[in-house]
mmCIF file with all atom_site columns, C-alpha atoms in Angstrom:
data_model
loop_
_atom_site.group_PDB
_atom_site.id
_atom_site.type_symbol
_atom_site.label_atom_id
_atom_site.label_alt_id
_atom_site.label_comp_id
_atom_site.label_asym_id
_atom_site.label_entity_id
_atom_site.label_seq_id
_atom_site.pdbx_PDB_ins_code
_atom_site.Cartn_x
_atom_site.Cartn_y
_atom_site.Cartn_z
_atom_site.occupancy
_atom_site.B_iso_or_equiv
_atom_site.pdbx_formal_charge
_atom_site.auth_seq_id
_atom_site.auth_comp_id
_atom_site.auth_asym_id
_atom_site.auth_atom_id
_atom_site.pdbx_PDB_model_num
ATOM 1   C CA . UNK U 1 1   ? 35.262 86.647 -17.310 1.00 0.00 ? 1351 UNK U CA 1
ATOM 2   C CA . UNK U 1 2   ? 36.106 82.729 -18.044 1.00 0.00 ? 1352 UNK U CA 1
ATOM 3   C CA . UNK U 1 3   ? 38.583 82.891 -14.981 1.00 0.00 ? 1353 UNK U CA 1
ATOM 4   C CA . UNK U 1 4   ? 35.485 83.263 -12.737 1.00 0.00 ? 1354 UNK U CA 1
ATOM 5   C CA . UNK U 1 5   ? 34.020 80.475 -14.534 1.00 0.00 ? 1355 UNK U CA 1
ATOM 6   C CA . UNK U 1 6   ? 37.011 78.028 -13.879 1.00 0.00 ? 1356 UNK U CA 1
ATOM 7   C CA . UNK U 1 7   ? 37.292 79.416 -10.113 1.00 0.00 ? 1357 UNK U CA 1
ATOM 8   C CA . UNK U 1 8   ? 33.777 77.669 -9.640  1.00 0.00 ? 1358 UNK U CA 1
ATOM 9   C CA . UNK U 1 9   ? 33.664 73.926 -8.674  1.00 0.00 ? 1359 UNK U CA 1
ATOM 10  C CA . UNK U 1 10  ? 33.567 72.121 -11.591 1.00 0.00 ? 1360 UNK U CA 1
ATOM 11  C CA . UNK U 1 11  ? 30.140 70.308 -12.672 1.00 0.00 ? 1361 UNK U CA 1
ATOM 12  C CA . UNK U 1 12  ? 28.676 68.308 -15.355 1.00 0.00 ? 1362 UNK U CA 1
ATOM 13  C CA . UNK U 1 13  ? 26.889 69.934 -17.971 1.00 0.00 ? 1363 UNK U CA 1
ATOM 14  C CA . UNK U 1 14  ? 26.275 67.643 -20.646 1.00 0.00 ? 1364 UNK U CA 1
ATOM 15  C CA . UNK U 1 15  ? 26.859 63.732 -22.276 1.00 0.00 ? 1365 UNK U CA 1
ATOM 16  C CA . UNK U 1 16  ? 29.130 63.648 -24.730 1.00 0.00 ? 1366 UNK U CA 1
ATOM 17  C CA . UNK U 1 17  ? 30.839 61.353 -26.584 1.00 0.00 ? 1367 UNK U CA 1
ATOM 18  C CA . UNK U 1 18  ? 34.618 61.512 -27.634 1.00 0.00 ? 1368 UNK U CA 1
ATOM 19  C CA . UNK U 1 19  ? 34.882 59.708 -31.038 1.00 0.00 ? 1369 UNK U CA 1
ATOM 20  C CA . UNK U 1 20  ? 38.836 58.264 -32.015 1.00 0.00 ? 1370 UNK U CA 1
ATOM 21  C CA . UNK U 1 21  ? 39.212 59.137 -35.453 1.00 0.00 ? 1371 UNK U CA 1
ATOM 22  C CA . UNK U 1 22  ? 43.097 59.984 -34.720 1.00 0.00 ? 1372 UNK U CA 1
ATOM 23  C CA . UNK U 1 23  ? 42.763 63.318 -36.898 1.00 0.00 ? 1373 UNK U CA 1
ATOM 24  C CA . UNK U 1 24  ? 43.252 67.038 -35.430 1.00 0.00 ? 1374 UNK U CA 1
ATOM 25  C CA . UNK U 1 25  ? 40.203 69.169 -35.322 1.00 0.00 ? 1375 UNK U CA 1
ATOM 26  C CA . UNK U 1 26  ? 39.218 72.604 -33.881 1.00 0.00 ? 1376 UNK U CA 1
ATOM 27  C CA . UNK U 1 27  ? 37.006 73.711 -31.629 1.00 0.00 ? 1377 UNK U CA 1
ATOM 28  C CA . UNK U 1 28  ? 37.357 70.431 -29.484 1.00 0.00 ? 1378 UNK U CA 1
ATOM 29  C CA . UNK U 1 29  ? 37.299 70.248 -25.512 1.00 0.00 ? 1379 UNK U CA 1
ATOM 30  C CA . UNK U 1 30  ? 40.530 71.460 -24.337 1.00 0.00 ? 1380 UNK U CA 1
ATOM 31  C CA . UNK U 1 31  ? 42.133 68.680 -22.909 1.00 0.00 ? 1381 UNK U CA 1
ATOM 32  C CA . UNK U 1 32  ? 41.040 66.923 -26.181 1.00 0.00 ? 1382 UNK U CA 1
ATOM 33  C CA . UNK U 1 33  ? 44.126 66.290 -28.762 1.00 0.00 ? 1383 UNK U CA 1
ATOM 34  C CA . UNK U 1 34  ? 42.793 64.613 -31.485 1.00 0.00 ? 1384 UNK U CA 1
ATOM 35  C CA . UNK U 1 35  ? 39.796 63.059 -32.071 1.00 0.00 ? 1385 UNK U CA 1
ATOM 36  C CA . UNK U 1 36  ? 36.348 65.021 -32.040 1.00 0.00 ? 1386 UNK U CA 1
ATOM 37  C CA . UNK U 1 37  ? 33.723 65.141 -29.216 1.00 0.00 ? 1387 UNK U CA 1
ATOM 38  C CA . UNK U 1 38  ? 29.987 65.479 -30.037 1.00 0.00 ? 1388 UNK U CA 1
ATOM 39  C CA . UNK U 1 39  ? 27.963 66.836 -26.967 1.00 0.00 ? 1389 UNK U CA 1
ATOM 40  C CA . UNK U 1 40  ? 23.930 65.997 -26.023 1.00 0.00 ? 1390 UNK U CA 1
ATOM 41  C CA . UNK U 1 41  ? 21.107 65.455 -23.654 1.00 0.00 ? 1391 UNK U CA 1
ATOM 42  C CA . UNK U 1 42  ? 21.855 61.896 -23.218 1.00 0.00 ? 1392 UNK U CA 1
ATOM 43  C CA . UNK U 1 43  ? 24.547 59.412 -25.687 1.00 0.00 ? 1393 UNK U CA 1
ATOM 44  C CA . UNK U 1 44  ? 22.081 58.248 -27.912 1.00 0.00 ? 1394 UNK U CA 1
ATOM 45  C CA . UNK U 1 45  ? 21.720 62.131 -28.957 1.00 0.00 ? 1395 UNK U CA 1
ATOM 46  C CA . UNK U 1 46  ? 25.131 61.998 -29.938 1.00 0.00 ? 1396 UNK U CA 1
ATOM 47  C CA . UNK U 1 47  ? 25.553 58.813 -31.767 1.00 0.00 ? 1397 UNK U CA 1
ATOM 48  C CA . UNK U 1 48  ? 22.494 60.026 -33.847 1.00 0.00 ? 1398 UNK U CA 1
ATOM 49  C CA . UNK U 1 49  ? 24.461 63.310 -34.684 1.00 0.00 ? 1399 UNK U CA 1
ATOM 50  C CA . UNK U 1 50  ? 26.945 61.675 -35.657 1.00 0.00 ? 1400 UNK U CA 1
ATOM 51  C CA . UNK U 1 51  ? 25.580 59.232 -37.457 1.00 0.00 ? 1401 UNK U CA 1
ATOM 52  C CA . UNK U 1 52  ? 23.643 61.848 -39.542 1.00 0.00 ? 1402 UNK U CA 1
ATOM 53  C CA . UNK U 1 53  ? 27.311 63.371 -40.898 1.00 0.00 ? 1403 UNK U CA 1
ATOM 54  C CA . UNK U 1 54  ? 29.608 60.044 -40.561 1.00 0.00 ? 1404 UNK U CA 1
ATOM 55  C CA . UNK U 1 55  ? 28.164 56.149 -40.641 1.00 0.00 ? 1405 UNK U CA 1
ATOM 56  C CA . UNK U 1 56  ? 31.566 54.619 -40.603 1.00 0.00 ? 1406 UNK U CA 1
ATOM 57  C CA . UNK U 1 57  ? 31.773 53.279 -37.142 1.00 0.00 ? 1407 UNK U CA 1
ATOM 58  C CA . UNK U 1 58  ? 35.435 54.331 -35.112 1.00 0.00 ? 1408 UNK U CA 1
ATOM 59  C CA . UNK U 1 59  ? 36.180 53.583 -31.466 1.00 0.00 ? 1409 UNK U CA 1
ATOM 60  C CA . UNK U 1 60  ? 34.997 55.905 -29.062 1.00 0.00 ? 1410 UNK U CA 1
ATOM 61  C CA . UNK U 1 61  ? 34.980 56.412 -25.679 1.00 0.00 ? 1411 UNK U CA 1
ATOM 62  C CA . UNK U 1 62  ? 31.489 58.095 -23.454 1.00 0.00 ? 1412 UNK U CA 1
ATOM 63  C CA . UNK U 1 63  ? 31.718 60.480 -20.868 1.00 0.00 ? 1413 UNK U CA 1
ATOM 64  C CA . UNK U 1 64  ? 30.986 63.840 -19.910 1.00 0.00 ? 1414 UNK U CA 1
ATOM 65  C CA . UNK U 1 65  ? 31.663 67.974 -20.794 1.00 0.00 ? 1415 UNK U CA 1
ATOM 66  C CA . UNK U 1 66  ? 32.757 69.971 -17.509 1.00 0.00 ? 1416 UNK U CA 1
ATOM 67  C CA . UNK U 1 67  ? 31.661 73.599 -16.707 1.00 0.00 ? 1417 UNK U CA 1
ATOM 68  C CA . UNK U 1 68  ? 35.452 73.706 -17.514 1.00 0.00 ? 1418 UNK U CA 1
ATOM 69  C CA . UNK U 1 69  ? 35.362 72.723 -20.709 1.00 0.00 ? 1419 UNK U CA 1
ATOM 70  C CA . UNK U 1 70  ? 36.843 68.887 -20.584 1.00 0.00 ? 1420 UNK U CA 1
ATOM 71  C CA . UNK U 1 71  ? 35.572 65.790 -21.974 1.00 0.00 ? 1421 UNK U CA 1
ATOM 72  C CA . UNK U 1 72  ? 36.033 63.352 -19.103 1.00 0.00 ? 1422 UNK U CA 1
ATOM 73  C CA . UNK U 1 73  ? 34.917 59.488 -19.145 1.00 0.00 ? 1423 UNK U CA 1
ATOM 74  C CA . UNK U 1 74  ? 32.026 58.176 -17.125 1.00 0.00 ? 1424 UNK U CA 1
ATOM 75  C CA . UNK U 1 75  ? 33.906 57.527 -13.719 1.00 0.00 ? 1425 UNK U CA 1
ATOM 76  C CA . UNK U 1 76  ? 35.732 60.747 -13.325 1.00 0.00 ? 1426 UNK U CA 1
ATOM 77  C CA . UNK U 1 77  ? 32.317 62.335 -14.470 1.00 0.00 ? 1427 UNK U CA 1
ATOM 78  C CA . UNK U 1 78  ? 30.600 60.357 -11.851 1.00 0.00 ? 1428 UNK U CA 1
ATOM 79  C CA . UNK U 1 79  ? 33.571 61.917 -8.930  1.00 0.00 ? 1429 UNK U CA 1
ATOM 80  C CA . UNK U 1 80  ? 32.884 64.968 -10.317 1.00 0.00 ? 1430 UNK U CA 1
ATOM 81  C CA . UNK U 1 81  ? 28.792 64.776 -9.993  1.00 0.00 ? 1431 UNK U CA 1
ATOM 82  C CA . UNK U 1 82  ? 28.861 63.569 -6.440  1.00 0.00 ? 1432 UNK U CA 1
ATOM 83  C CA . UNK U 1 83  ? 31.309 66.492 -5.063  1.00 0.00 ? 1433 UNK U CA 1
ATOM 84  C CA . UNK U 1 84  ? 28.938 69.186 -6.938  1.00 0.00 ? 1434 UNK U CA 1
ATOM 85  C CA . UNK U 1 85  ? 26.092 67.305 -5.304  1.00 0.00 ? 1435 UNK U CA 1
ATOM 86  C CA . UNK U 1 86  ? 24.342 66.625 -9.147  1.00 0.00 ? 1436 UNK U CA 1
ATOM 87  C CA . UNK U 1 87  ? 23.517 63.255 -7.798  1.00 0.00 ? 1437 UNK U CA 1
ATOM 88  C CA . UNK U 1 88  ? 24.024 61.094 -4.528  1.00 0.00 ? 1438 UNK U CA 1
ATOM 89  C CA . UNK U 1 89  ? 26.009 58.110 -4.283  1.00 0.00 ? 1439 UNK U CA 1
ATOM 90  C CA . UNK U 1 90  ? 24.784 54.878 -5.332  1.00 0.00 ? 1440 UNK U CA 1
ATOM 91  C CA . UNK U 1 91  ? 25.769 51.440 -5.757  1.00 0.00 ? 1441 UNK U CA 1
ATOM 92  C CA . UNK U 1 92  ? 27.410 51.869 -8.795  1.00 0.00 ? 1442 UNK U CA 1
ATOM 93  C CA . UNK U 1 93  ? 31.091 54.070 -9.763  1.00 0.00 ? 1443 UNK U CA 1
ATOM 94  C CA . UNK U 1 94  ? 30.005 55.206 -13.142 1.00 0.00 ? 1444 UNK U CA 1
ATOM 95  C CA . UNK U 1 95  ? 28.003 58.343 -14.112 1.00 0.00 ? 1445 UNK U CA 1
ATOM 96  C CA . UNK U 1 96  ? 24.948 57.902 -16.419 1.00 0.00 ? 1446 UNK U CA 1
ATOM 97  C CA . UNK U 1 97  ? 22.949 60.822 -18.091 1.00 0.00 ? 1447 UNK U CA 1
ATOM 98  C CA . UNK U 1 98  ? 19.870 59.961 -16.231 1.00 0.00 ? 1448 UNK U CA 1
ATOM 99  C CA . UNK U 1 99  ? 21.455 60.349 -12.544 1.00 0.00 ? 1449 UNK U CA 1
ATOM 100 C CA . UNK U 1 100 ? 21.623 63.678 -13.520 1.00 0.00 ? 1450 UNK U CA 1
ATOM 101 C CA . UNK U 1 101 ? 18.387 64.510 -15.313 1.00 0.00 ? 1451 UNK U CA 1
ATOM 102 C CA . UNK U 1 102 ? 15.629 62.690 -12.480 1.00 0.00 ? 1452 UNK U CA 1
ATOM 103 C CA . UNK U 1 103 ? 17.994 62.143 -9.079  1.00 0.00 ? 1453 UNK U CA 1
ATOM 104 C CA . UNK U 1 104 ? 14.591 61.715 -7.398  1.00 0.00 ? 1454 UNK U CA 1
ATOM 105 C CA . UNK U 1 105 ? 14.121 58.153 -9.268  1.00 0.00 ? 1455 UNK U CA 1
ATOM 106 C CA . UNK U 1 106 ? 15.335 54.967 -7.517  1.00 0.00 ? 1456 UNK U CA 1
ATOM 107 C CA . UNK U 1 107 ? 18.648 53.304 -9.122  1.00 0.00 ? 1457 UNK U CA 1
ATOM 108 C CA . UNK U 1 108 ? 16.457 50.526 -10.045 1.00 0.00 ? 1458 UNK U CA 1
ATOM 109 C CA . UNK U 1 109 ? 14.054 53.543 -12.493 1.00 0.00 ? 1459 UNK U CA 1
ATOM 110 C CA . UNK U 1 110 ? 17.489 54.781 -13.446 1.00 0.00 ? 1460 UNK U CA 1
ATOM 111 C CA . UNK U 1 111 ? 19.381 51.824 -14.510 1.00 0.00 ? 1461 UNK U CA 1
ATOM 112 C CA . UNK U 1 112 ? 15.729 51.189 -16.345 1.00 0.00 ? 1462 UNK U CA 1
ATOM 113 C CA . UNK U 1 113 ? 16.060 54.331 -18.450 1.00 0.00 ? 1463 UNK U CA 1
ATOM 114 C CA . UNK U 1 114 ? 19.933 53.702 -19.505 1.00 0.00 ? 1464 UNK U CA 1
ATOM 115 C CA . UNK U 1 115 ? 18.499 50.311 -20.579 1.00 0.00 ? 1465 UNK U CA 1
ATOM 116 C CA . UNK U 1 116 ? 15.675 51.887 -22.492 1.00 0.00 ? 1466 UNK U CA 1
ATOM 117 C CA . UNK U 1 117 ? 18.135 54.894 -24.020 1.00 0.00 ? 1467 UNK U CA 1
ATOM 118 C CA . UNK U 1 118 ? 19.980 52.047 -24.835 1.00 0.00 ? 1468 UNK U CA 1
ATOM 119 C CA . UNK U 1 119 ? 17.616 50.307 -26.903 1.00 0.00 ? 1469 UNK U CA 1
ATOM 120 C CA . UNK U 1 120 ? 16.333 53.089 -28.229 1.00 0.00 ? 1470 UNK U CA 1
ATOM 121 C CA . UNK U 1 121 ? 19.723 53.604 -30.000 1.00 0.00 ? 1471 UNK U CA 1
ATOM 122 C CA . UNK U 1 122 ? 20.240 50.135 -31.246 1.00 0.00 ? 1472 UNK U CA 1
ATOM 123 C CA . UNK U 1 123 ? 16.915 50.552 -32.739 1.00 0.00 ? 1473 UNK U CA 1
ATOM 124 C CA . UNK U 1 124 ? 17.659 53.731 -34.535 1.00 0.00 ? 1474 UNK U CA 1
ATOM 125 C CA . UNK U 1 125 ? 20.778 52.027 -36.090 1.00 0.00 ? 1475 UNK U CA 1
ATOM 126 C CA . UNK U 1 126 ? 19.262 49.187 -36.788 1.00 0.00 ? 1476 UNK U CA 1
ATOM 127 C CA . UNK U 1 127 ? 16.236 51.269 -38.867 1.00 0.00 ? 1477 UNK U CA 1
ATOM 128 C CA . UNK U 1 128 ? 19.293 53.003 -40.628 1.00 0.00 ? 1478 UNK U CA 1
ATOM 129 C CA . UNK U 1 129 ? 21.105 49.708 -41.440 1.00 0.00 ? 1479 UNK U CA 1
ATOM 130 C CA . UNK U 1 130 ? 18.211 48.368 -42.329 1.00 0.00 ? 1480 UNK U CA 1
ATOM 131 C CA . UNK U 1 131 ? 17.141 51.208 -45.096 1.00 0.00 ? 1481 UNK U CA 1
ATOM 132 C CA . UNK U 1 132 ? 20.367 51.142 -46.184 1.00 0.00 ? 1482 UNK U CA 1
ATOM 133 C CA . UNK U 1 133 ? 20.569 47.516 -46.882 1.00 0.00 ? 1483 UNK U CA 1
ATOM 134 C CA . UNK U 1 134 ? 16.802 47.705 -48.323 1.00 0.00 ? 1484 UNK U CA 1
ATOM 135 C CA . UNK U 1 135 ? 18.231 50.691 -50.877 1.00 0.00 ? 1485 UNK U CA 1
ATOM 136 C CA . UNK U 1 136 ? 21.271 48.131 -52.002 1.00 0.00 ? 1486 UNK U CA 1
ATOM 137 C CA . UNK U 1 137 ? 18.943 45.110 -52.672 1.00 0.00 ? 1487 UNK U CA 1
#
């Protein structure tokens, strides 16, 4: 039954985030070797999932899950989008979680949103650093 799942053109199904700890661990995408890969809506989702089981910051890299199970960064995400007609082309080479979620906004509304996800995050850290600090003093 997966075979007919991998013999469909492959898609985007979800942001994800592939974080570069450098340690083995199961489950993972499979074109994923080390390193671990939290999945969500949109990337602040997954920096606040992770950041609910691990603080320490590590490098990391954003992109994508595939209908065939592989974590993929934001511009081979973004070919993959446009040939399963998730979004149309714009004026930019990178895929962002809100192309797929509203493709009826403007680039101007979605660039916008990524800027307001993207706030929204830094905020959330900062209210974490913040109470952490406050709990030290």
């Amino acid at each position: 039954m997966m075979d007919k799942v991998y013999d469909k053109e492959e898609y985007i199904l979800c942001a994800a985030i592939h974080f570069l700890d450098g340690d083995i661990h199961e489950h993972q995408p499979k074109n994923i070797e080390t390193g671990y890969v939290i999945a969500g809506r949109r990337h602040h989702n997954c920096y606040a999932t992770k950041w609910i089981f691990d603080k320490n910051k590590i490098d990391d890299i954003q992109g994508f899950i595939t209908s065939r199970d592989r974590f993929v960064n934001r511009k081979e995400a973004f070919e993959i989008a446009i040939n399963a007609k998730q979004c149309d082309k714009e004026d930019i080479d990178t895929l962002v979680a809100e192309l797929l979620a509203k493709p009826e906004l403007t680039l101007k509304e979605k660039l916008f949103l990524q800027e307001l996800n993207a706030l929204d995050t830094l905020a959330a850290i900062v209210r974490q650093l913040y109470n952490q600090i406050k709990g030290v003093l």
